[in-house]
Coordinates of C-alpha atoms (C1' of nucleotides) in Angstrom, one line a residue:
Chain L
X1 CA -17.4 0.4 31.9
X2 CA -18.5 4.0 31.3
X3 CA -16.3 6.8 30.6
X4 CA -17.7 10.3 30.9
X5 CA -15.7 13.4 30.1
X6 CA -12.6 13.7 32.3
X7 CA -13.6 10.9 34.5
X8 CA -10.9 8.5 33.4
X9 CA -7.5 8.3 34.9
X10 CA -5.9 5.5 33.0
X11 CA -2.5 4.0 32.4
X12 CA -0.5 5.2 29.5
X13 CA -2.2 7.7 27.3
X14 CA -5.2 8.4 29.5
X15 CA -3.2 8.9 32.6
X16 CA -0.7 11.3 31.1
X17 CA -3.2 13.9 30.2
X18 CA -6.0 13.0 32.5
X19 CA -8.9 13.3 30.1
X20 CA -11.1 11.3 27.8
X21 CA -9.0 8.4 26.5
X22 CA -10.4 8.6 22.9
X23 CA -9.5 12.3 22.7
X24 CA -6.1 11.6 24.1
X25 CA -5.5 9.0 21.5
X26 CA -6.4 11.3 18.7
X27 CA -4.4 14.1 20.2
X28 CA -1.5 11.8 20.1
X29 CA -2.2 10.8 16.6
X30 CA -2.7 14.4 15.6
X31 CA 0.7 15.2 17.0
X32 CA 2.1 12.4 15.0
X33 CA 0.3 13.4 11.9
X34 CA 0.4 17.0 11.7
X35 CA 1.9 19.3 14.4
X36 CA 3.2 19.7 17.9
X37 CA 0.3 21.6 19.2
X38 CA -0.1 20.7 22.9
X39 CA -3.3 18.8 23.8
X40 CA -6.0 21.4 24.6
X41 CA -8.6 21.1 27.2
X42 CA -11.5 19.0 26.0
X43 CA -13.3 18.0 29.1
X44 CA -16.3 20.2 29.1
X45 CA -17.0 19.6 25.5
X46 CA -17.6 15.9 25.9
X47 CA -19.1 16.5 29.3
X48 CA -22.6 15.8 28.0
X49 CA -21.9 12.8 25.7
X50 CA -21.4 9.3 26.9
X51 CA -18.7 7.2 25.5
X52 CA -19.1 3.6 26.5
X53 CA -15.9 1.7 26.5
X54 CA -14.1 -1.2 28.1
X55 CA -10.5 -1.8 28.9
X56 CA -8.8 -5.1 28.2
X57 CA -5.3 -6.3 28.8
X58 CA -3.9 -9.1 26.8
X59 CA -0.5 -10.9 27.0
X60 CA 2.1 -10.8 24.3
X61 CA 1.5 -13.0 21.2
X62 CA -2.3 -13.2 21.8
X63 CA -4.8 -12.2 19.1
X64 CA -6.8 -9.0 19.7
X65 CA -8.9 -9.2 16.6
X66 CA -9.5 -12.3 14.6
X67 CA -9.8 -11.9 10.8
X68 CA -13.2 -13.6 10.8
X69 CA -14.6 -11.3 13.5
X70 CA -17.1 -8.6 12.7
X71 CA -16.8 -6.5 15.8
X72 CA -18.8 -3.4 16.6
X73 CA -16.0 -1.9 18.7
X74 CA -13.3 0.6 17.8
X75 CA -10.1 -0.6 19.5
X76 CA -7.5 1.9 20.6
X77 CA -4.2 0.9 22.1
X78 CA -3.4 2.3 25.5
X79 CA -0.1 0.5 26.3
X80 CA 2.2 -1.9 24.5
X81 CA 2.8 -2.7 20.8
X82 CA 0.5 -4.5 18.4
X83 CA 0.6 -5.5 14.8
X84 CA -2.2 -5.3 12.2
X85 CA -1.8 -7.8 9.4
X86 CA -3.5 -9.4 6.4
X87 CA -3.0 -13.0 5.3
X88 CA -3.3 -14.7 1.9
X89 CA -5.1 -18.0 1.6
X90 CA -1.9 -20.1 1.9
X91 CA -0.9 -18.3 5.1
X92 CA 1.6 -15.7 3.8
X93 CA 1.3 -12.8 6.1
X94 CA 1.8 -9.1 5.5
X95 CA 2.0 -6.8 8.5
X96 CA 0.4 -3.4 7.6
X97 CA 1.3 -1.4 10.6
X98 CA 2.6 -1.5 14.1
X99 CA 0.3 0.0 16.6
X100 CA 1.7 2.1 19.5
X101 CA -0.1 3.7 22.4
X102 CA -2.7 6.1 21.2
X103 CA -3.1 4.4 17.8
X104 CA -6.5 3.3 16.5
X105 CA -6.3 0.0 14.8
X106 CA -7.9 1.6 11.8
X107 CA -10.1 4.6 11.5
X108 CA -12.3 2.6 9.2
X109 CA -13.5 0.8 12.2
X110 CA -15.3 4.0 13.2
X111 CA -17.7 3.6 10.3
X112 CA -18.1 0.0 9.4
X113 CA -17.7 -3.5 10.7
X114 CA -14.5 -4.6 9.2
X115 CA -13.1 -8.0 8.9
X116 CA -10.2 -9.8 7.3
X117 CA -7.6 -8.1 9.5
X118 CA -5.7 -9.7 12.3
X119 CA -4.6 -7.6 15.2
X120 CA -2.0 -9.2 17.4
X121 CA -0.3 -8.2 20.6
X122 CA 3.5 -8.0 20.3
X123 CA 4.1 -7.1 23.9
X124 CA 1.5 -7.2 26.6
X125 CA -1.1 -4.8 25.4
X126 CA -3.9 -2.9 27.1
X127 CA -6.5 -1.5 24.8
X128 CA -9.8 0.2 25.0
X129 CA -12.9 -0.8 23.0
X130 CA -15.3 2.0 22.1
X131 CA -18.7 1.2 20.9
X132 CA -18.8 2.2 17.3
X133 CA -22.0 4.0 17.2
X134 CA -21.1 6.2 20.2
X135 CA -17.7 6.8 18.8
X136 CA -19.1 7.8 15.5
X137 CA -21.7 10.2 16.9
X138 CA -19.2 11.9 19.2
X139 CA -16.9 12.5 16.3
X140 CA -19.7 13.8 14.1
X141 CA -21.0 16.0 16.8
X142 CA -17.9 18.1 17.4
X143 CA -16.5 19.6 14.2
X144 CA -12.9 20.0 15.4
X145 CA -12.9 16.5 16.8
X146 CA -13.9 15.5 13.3
X147 CA -11.2 17.6 11.9
X148 CA -8.7 15.8 14.1
X149 CA -10.2 12.5 13.1
X150 CA -9.9 13.2 9.4
X151 CA -6.3 14.1 9.9
X152 CA -5.6 10.7 11.5
X153 CA -7.5 9.1 8.7
X154 CA -5.4 10.8 6.1
X155 CA -2.2 10.1 7.9
X156 CA -3.2 6.4 8.0
X157 CA -3.6 6.4 4.2
X158 CA -0.3 8.2 3.7
X159 CA 1.4 5.5 5.7
X160 CA -0.3 2.8 3.7
X161 CA 0.9 4.4 0.5
X162 CA 4.4 4.8 1.7
X163 CA 4.4 1.1 2.6
X164 CA 3.5 0.3 -0.9
X165 CA 6.4 2.4 -2.2
X166 CA 8.7 0.6 0.2
X167 CA 7.5 -2.9 -0.6
X168 CA 7.4 -2.3 -4.4
X169 CA 10.5 -0.2 -5.0
X170 CA 13.0 -0.4 -2.2
X171 CA 15.7 -2.8 -1.3
X172 CA 15.7 -4.9 1.9
X173 CA 18.3 -2.6 3.5
X174 CA 16.3 0.5 2.8
X175 CA 13.1 -1.0 4.0
X176 CA 14.6 -2.0 7.3
X177 CA 16.4 1.2 7.9
X178 CA 13.2 3.1 7.2
X179 CA 11.2 1.0 9.5
X180 CA 13.6 1.8 12.3
X181 CA 13.7 5.5 11.6
X182 CA 9.9 5.5 11.3
X183 CA 9.4 3.8 14.6
X184 CA 11.9 6.1 16.2
X185 CA 10.0 9.1 15.0
X186 CA 6.7 7.8 16.2
X187 CA 8.1 6.9 19.6
X188 CA 9.7 10.3 19.9
X189 CA 6.3 12.0 19.3
X190 CA 5.1 9.9 22.3
X191 CA 8.0 10.7 24.5
X192 CA 9.0 7.1 24.4
X193 CA 12.6 7.6 23.3
X194 CA 15.5 7.7 25.8
X195 CA 17.8 9.8 23.8
X196 CA 18.6 7.6 20.8
X197 CA 17.5 4.5 22.5
X198 CA 14.1 2.9 22.2
X199 CA 12.3 -0.1 23.5
X200 CA 12.3 -2.6 20.6
X201 CA 10.1 -5.6 21.2
X202 CA 9.8 -6.6 17.6
X203 CA 11.0 -10.1 16.7
X204 CA 12.7 -10.5 13.4
X205 CA 9.7 -12.3 12.0
X206 CA 7.7 -9.1 12.7
X207 CA 10.2 -7.1 10.7
X208 CA 10.2 -9.7 8.0
X209 CA 6.4 -9.8 7.8
X210 CA 6.2 -6.0 7.8
X211 CA 8.8 -5.5 5.1
X212 CA 8.0 -8.5 2.8
X213 CA 11.1 -10.3 3.7
X214 CA 12.3 -13.5 5.3
X215 CA 13.4 -13.7 8.9
X216 CA 16.7 -15.1 7.8
X217 CA 17.4 -12.2 5.6
X218 CA 16.3 -9.7 8.2
X219 CA 18.9 -11.3 10.5
X220 CA 21.6 -10.8 7.9
X221 CA 20.7 -7.1 7.3
X222 CA 20.4 -6.3 10.9
X223 CA 23.7 -8.0 11.4
X224 CA 25.3 -5.8 8.8
X225 CA 23.8 -2.7 10.3
X226 CA 25.3 -3.5 13.6
X227 CA 28.7 -4.4 12.2
X228 CA 28.6 -1.1 10.3
X229 CA 27.8 0.7 13.6
X230 CA 24.6 2.1 12.4
X231 CA 22.6 0.7 15.3
X232 CA 23.0 -1.4 18.3
X233 CA 20.4 -3.9 19.4
X234 CA 20.7 -5.4 22.8
X235 CA 18.2 -7.2 24.8
X236 CA 14.9 -5.7 23.7
X237 CA 16.1 -2.3 23.0
X238 CA 17.6 -0.5 20.0
X239 CA 20.0 2.4 19.9
X240 CA 20.6 4.5 16.8
X241 CA 24.3 5.1 16.8
X242 CA 24.9 6.7 13.4
X243 CA 21.7 8.7 12.5
X244 CA 23.2 10.1 9.3
X245 CA 24.4 6.7 8.2
X246 CA 21.1 5.1 8.9
X247 CA 19.3 7.8 7.0
X248 CA 21.6 7.3 4.1
X249 CA 20.9 3.6 4.1
X250 CA 17.2 4.5 4.2
X251 CA 17.2 6.9 1.3
X252 CA 15.5 9.2 3.8
X253 CA 14.2 12.6 2.8
Chain B
X1 CA -18.8 26.4 -14.0
X2 CA -21.6 25.8 -11.6
X3 CA -23.4 22.6 -11.0
X4 CA -26.7 22.6 -9.2
X5 CA -28.6 19.5 -8.5
X6 CA -29.7 17.7 -11.6
X7 CA -28.6 20.5 -13.9
X8 CA -25.7 18.6 -15.4
X9 CA -25.8 16.4 -18.4
X10 CA -22.3 15.3 -18.9
X11 CA -20.2 12.8 -20.7
X12 CA -19.5 9.5 -19.0
X13 CA -20.7 9.2 -15.5
X14 CA -22.9 12.3 -15.4
X15 CA -24.7 11.7 -18.6
X16 CA -25.5 8.2 -17.8
X17 CA -27.6 9.0 -14.8
X18 CA -28.5 12.6 -15.4
X19 CA -27.9 13.9 -11.9
X20 CA -25.2 15.6 -9.9
X21 CA -21.9 14.5 -11.1
X22 CA -20.4 14.1 -7.6
X23 CA -23.2 11.9 -6.5
X24 CA -22.9 9.9 -9.6
X25 CA -19.3 9.4 -9.0
X26 CA -19.9 8.2 -5.5
X27 CA -22.7 6.0 -6.6
X28 CA -20.4 4.4 -8.9
X29 CA -17.8 4.0 -6.3
X30 CA -20.4 2.7 -3.9
X31 CA -21.4 0.1 -6.4
X32 CA -17.8 -0.9 -6.7
X33 CA -17.3 -0.9 -3.0
X34 CA -20.3 -2.4 -1.5
X35 CA -23.4 -3.5 -3.4
X36 CA -25.3 -3.4 -6.6
X37 CA -28.0 -1.1 -5.3
X38 CA -29.3 1.0 -8.2
X39 CA -28.5 4.7 -7.9
X40 CA -31.4 6.4 -6.2
X41 CA -32.9 9.7 -6.9
X42 CA -30.8 12.4 -5.3
X43 CA -31.8 15.5 -7.1
X44 CA -34.0 17.3 -4.7
X45 CA -31.7 16.7 -1.9
X46 CA -28.9 18.7 -3.3
X47 CA -31.3 21.1 -4.8
X48 CA -30.4 23.8 -2.3
X49 CA -26.6 23.4 -2.2
X50 CA -24.2 24.7 -4.8
X51 CA -21.4 22.6 -6.0
X52 CA -18.9 24.6 -7.9
X53 CA -16.8 22.5 -10.3
X54 CA -14.9 22.8 -13.6
X55 CA -14.4 20.2 -16.3
X56 CA -11.0 19.6 -17.8
X57 CA -9.8 17.4 -20.6
X58 CA -6.2 16.3 -20.9
X59 CA -4.4 14.2 -23.4
X60 CA -2.8 10.8 -22.6
X61 CA 0.6 10.9 -20.7
X62 CA 0.0 14.4 -19.4
X63 CA 0.2 15.1 -15.7
X64 CA -3.1 16.0 -13.9
X65 CA -1.6 16.6 -10.5
X66 CA 2.0 17.4 -9.8
X67 CA 3.6 16.1 -6.6
X68 CA 4.5 19.6 -5.5
X69 CA 1.1 21.0 -6.1
X70 CA -1.1 21.9 -3.1
X71 CA -4.5 22.1 -4.7
X72 CA -7.8 23.0 -3.2
X73 CA -9.7 21.0 -5.6
X74 CA -11.1 17.4 -5.4
X75 CA -10.6 15.8 -8.8
X76 CA -13.0 13.1 -10.0
X77 CA -12.5 11.2 -13.2
X78 CA -15.3 11.4 -15.7
X79 CA -13.7 9.6 -18.7
X80 CA -10.5 7.7 -19.4
X81 CA -7.9 6.0 -17.2
X82 CA -5.4 7.7 -14.9
X83 CA -2.7 6.5 -12.5
X84 CA -1.8 7.8 -9.0
X85 CA 1.8 7.3 -8.0
X86 CA 4.4 8.1 -5.5
X87 CA 8.1 8.5 -6.2
X88 CA 11.3 8.0 -4.2
X89 CA 14.0 10.6 -4.4
X90 CA 16.0 8.8 -7.0
X91 CA 13.0 8.5 -9.3
X92 CA 11.7 4.9 -8.6
X93 CA 8.0 5.0 -9.0
X94 CA 5.2 3.1 -7.4
X95 CA 1.7 3.4 -8.9
X96 CA -0.8 3.2 -6.0
X97 CA -4.0 2.9 -8.1
X98 CA -5.5 3.1 -11.5
X99 CA -8.4 5.5 -11.7
X100 CA -11.4 4.7 -13.7
X101 CA -14.5 6.9 -14.5
X102 CA -16.2 7.7 -11.3
X103 CA -13.1 7.4 -9.1
X104 CA -11.9 10.1 -6.9
X105 CA -8.2 10.5 -6.9
X106 CA -8.2 10.1 -3.1
X107 CA -11.0 10.8 -0.6
X108 CA -8.3 12.4 1.5
X109 CA -8.4 15.3 -0.9
X110 CA -11.8 16.1 0.5
X111 CA -10.4 17.1 3.8
X112 CA -6.9 18.4 3.3
X113 CA -4.6 19.8 0.7
X114 CA -2.4 16.9 -0.2
X115 CA 0.8 16.8 -2.0
X116 CA 3.5 14.3 -2.9
X117 CA 1.3 12.3 -5.3
X118 CA 1.5 12.4 -9.0
X119 CA -1.7 11.8 -11.0
X120 CA -1.1 11.1 -14.6
X121 CA -3.4 10.5 -17.5
X122 CA -3.0 7.1 -19.2
X123 CA -5.6 7.7 -21.9
X124 CA -7.1 11.0 -22.7
X125 CA -8.9 11.9 -19.5
X126 CA -11.6 14.3 -18.7
X127 CA -12.1 15.0 -15.0
X128 CA -14.0 17.4 -12.8
X129 CA -12.5 19.6 -10.1
X130 CA -14.7 20.3 -7.1
X131 CA -13.9 23.0 -4.7
X132 CA -12.8 21.3 -1.6
X133 CA -14.8 23.4 0.9
X134 CA -18.0 23.0 -1.0
X135 CA -17.4 19.3 -1.5
X136 CA -16.8 18.9 2.2
X137 CA -19.8 20.8 3.4
X138 CA -22.1 19.0 1.0
X139 CA -20.9 15.7 2.3
X140 CA -21.2 16.7 5.9
X141 CA -24.6 18.1 5.3
X142 CA -26.3 15.0 4.1
X143 CA -25.8 12.0 6.4
X144 CA -26.4 9.3 3.9
X145 CA -24.1 11.1 1.4
X146 CA -21.5 11.0 4.2
X147 CA -22.3 7.3 4.7
X148 CA -21.6 6.8 1.0
X149 CA -18.4 8.7 1.3
X150 CA -17.1 6.8 4.2
X151 CA -17.7 3.6 2.3
X152 CA -15.6 4.8 -0.5
X153 CA -13.0 5.9 1.9
X154 CA -12.9 2.5 3.6
X155 CA -12.8 0.7 0.2
X156 CA -9.8 2.9 -0.7
X157 CA -8.0 1.8 2.4
X158 CA -8.8 -1.8 1.8
X159 CA -7.4 -1.6 -1.7
X160 CA -4.2 0.0 -0.4
X161 CA -3.8 -2.8 2.2
X162 CA -4.4 -5.5 -0.4
X163 CA -1.7 -3.8 -2.5
X164 CA 0.7 -4.1 0.3
X165 CA -0.1 -7.8 0.6
X166 CA 0.5 -8.2 -3.1
X167 CA 3.7 -6.3 -3.2
X168 CA 5.1 -7.9 0.0
X169 CA 4.1 -11.4 -0.3
X170 CA 3.1 -12.5 -3.8
X171 CA 5.0 -13.6 -6.8
X172 CA 5.1 -11.6 -10.1
X173 CA 2.6 -14.0 -11.7
X174 CA 0.1 -13.7 -8.9
X175 CA 0.4 -9.9 -8.8
X176 CA -0.2 -9.5 -12.5
X177 CA -3.0 -12.0 -12.6
X178 CA -4.7 -10.2 -9.7
X179 CA -4.3 -6.9 -11.4
X180 CA -6.1 -8.1 -14.4
X181 CA -8.9 -9.7 -12.5
X182 CA -9.2 -6.6 -10.3
X183 CA -9.5 -4.3 -13.3
X184 CA -12.0 -6.6 -14.9
X185 CA -14.2 -6.5 -11.8
X186 CA -14.0 -2.8 -11.5
X187 CA -14.8 -2.3 -15.2
X188 CA -17.7 -4.8 -15.0
X189 CA -19.2 -2.7 -12.2
X190 CA -19.1 0.3 -14.6
X191 CA -20.6 -1.6 -17.5
X192 CA -17.3 -1.3 -19.3
X193 CA -16.8 -4.9 -20.2
X194 CA -17.8 -6.4 -23.5
X195 CA -18.2 -10.0 -22.3
X196 CA -14.8 -11.0 -21.3
X197 CA -13.1 -8.3 -23.2
X198 CA -12.0 -5.0 -21.9
X199 CA -10.3 -1.9 -23.1
X200 CA -6.7 -2.2 -21.8
X201 CA -4.7 1.0 -22.3
X202 CA -2.0 0.1 -19.8
X203 CA 1.5 0.0 -21.0
X204 CA 3.7 -2.6 -19.6
X205 CA 5.6 0.0 -17.6
X206 CA 2.3 0.9 -15.9
X207 CA 1.8 -2.7 -14.8
X208 CA 5.5 -2.8 -13.8
X209 CA 5.2 0.4 -11.7
X210 CA 2.0 -0.8 -10.1
X211 CA 3.2 -4.2 -9.2
X212 CA 6.8 -3.4 -8.2
X213 CA 8.3 -5.1 -11.2
X214 CA 10.4 -4.4 -14.3
X215 CA 8.8 -3.8 -17.7
X216 CA 11.0 -6.6 -19.0
X217 CA 9.7 -9.1 -16.5
X218 CA 6.1 -8.0 -17.1
X219 CA 6.6 -8.7 -20.7
X220 CA 7.8 -12.2 -19.9
X221 CA 4.9 -13.0 -17.6
X222 CA 2.3 -11.6 -19.9
X223 CA 3.9 -13.6 -22.7
X224 CA 3.5 -16.8 -20.6
X225 CA -0.1 -16.0 -19.8
X226 CA -0.9 -15.7 -23.4
X227 CA 1.0 -18.8 -24.4
X228 CA -0.9 -20.6 -21.7
X229 CA -4.2 -19.3 -23.1
X230 CA -5.2 -17.5 -20.0
X231 CA -5.7 -14.2 -21.7
X232 CA -5.3 -12.6 -25.1
X233 CA -4.0 -9.1 -25.6
X234 CA -4.5 -7.5 -28.9
X235 CA -4.2 -3.9 -29.8
X236 CA -5.3 -2.1 -26.8
X237 CA -7.7 -4.6 -25.5
X238 CA -7.5 -7.7 -23.3
X239 CA -9.7 -10.8 -23.3
X240 CA -9.8 -13.2 -20.4
X241 CA -9.9 -16.6 -22.1
X242 CA -9.5 -18.9 -19.1
X243 CA -11.1 -17.3 -16.1
X244 CA -10.6 -20.3 -13.8
X245 CA -7.0 -20.6 -14.9
X246 CA -6.3 -17.0 -14.3
X247 CA -7.9 -17.1 -10.9
X248 CA -5.7 -20.1 -10.0
X249 CA -2.7 -18.1 -11.1
X250 CA -3.8 -15.2 -9.0
X251 CA -4.4 -17.2 -5.8
X252 CA -7.9 -15.6 -6.0
X253 CA -10.5 -16.1 -3.3
Chain R
dC1 C1' 17.4 -28.5 33.7
dG2 C1' 14.6 -29.0 29.6
dG3 C1' 11.8 -27.4 25.9
dA4 C1' 10.4 -23.9 23.2
dT5 C1' 11.2 -19.8 20.7
dA6 C1' 14.5 -16.6 18.6
dG7 C1' 18.7 -15.5 16.2
dT8 C1' 23.0 -16.6 13.4
dT9 C1' 25.6 -18.5 9.7
dG10 C1' 26.7 -20.9 5.5
dA11 C1' 25.7 -23.2 1.1
dG12 C1' 23.1 -23.6 -2.7
dT13 C1' 18.8 -22.1 -5.4
dT14 C1' 15.7 -19.1 -7.7
dA15 C1' 12.9 -15.2 -9.0
dT16 C1' 13.6 -11.1 -10.7
dC17 C1' 16.7 -7.6 -12.4
dT18 C1' 20.1 -5.4 -15.8
dC19 C1' 21.8 -4.8 -20.0
dA20 C1' 21.5 -5.1 -24.8
dA21 C1' 20.0 -5.9 -29.2
dA22 C1' 16.1 -6.7 -32.4
dT23 C1' 11.5 -5.9 -33.8
dG24 C1' 7.3 -3.7 -34.1
dC25 C1' 4.2 0.3 -34.4
dA26 C1' 2.3 5.0 -34.5
dG27 C1' 2.8 9.6 -35.5
dT28 C1' 5.4 13.5 -38.1
dG29 C1' 7.2 16.0 -41.6
dG30 C1' 8.9 16.1 -46.1
Chain H
dC1 C1' 3.7 7.6 -49.6
dC2 C1' 8.1 7.2 -47.3
dA3 C1' 11.6 7.8 -44.2
dC4 C1' 12.3 8.9 -39.6
dT5 C1' 11.9 9.4 -34.7
dG6 C1' 10.3 7.9 -30.5
dC7 C1' 8.0 4.6 -27.8
dA8 C1' 6.7 -0.2 -26.7
dT9 C1' 7.5 -4.9 -26.7
dT10 C1' 10.1 -9.2 -27.1
dT11 C1' 13.9 -12.1 -26.4
dG12 C1' 18.3 -13.8 -24.6
dA13 C1' 22.3 -14.0 -21.5
dG14 C1' 24.3 -13.1 -17.4
dA15 C1' 24.1 -10.9 -12.6
dT16 C1' 22.2 -10.4 -8.1
dA17 C1' 19.1 -9.8 -4.2
dA18 C1' 16.6 -12.4 -1.6
dC19 C1' 15.0 -17.1 -0.6
dT20 C1' 15.3 -22.1 1.2
dC21 C1' 17.1 -25.4 3.9
dA22 C1' 19.6 -26.9 7.6
dA23 C1' 22.5 -27.0 11.4
dC24 C1' 24.0 -24.6 15.3
dT25 C1' 23.7 -21.3 19.2
dA26 C1' 21.5 -18.2 22.4
dT27 C1' 17.8 -16.8 25.1
dC28 C1' 13.8 -17.2 27.7
dC29 C1' 10.7 -19.4 31.1
dG30 C1' 8.6 -22.7 33.7

DNA sequence: CGGATAGTTGAGTTATCTCAAATGCAGTGG
DNA sequence: CCACTGCATTTGAGATAACTCAACTATCCG
């Protein structure tokens, strides 16, 4: 499938703004990373360049990227939630990040064939594969697109570093509270919050794998949080009831 | 101080190869990151561009970068060991990486003013500050220098992700064994190993802060390792006695 | 309805932490 | 050269956060 300039009207990200999906993705990420600047008009700029990409839809629990795969595509999430993880030899898993619509699995994919990471759909996911070389040259061609990209890149690193701080130095309660607040923030930037309520498709084993804990323990902590009226989890959605309390529990800035 | 092409003869990295310090640093990092390719001749290429930089030397334990500082310089280590860390509000610290000669504090510094990180000298350290804008434009000007840079960047991210896996999913023994093996690898790439012996200036609190543990516990683990004849630590140097055993303890690939 | 996956709860275990005291060791000033 | 101060390390005893195991319940989906 070929995408040229403003030619794509697509579900989720693409649809919303009605221009090139890759740019939309980065605009999203830029918002998340840096400011609230409204997406600008980028159509004519990419008018000349051709960004080859293909859309895929995959059901929940399915693998999007296998750790042994050396792909030459840059995947960007259009709809749904996914998880990027790393595994030790004996199978212990660590989830490095949850991907939301507009997220790139990793900006590193833009430069090199990467392997070792597992990307897994949490909900049904639709994503878009960009050919690395095209992606790369588009980014390098337009300086402010590159600027955007480098911000996303930096933001990605910041997140990774914060994760290390969480895993190394915070208690289970703090970690889980932070995860919730973090997700709430990211969803808010995407207009995916209904007030204080968010869609929350994560299973407790996802939370456990992301925060270096056991599902059993996650259950206990989440139970406490609910009994303390910090949050309410019902069905597959989560409502933050006591923001201040949750922040306190999270040792939030 | 101005550095132009091959004009610099400098201690450590620079001296060894006798060409532009920034390139040398990246060559080093490239070696560490990707391959063993011998540094190529890069003089004439940078002949036209001017890279402004200044050299600083700082005693052990002193801060190189304060978390509240928004600097417009990209610091690269020339000599000595340093640590990059992040702190929570209440002072809990997580060391994200140890910097060796040739390392850039973070490639993210090349694009943005970053704050929040502490960089601290472990031994006496001499480092070089490059003006960000110059640094940036040099990198963008020469495609294969950019290629190099992107590899370092990717490697940095890989390390951060592995750290998360370590902190989230591995035992104290594994973490410490891996840290040692990791450092040995990195030092070997820099020709800084004498056989199986390396200079080892880390205090146990550095190891603790890097691996999300307590100094007390680090002491105990290190004690076991020595009693089990895996390593020997004497003065400020460490010798790997039983590589296979240490690897086993580390759950090494 | 049945079979799988997910979540809850309790009891007992363990890795790691905290506290504290003792020792070593390096640099400083008298 | 010695005493002194400030760090670093070692060691032990006791505390605790998080884990394991296991049984039970709830939820989902064909």
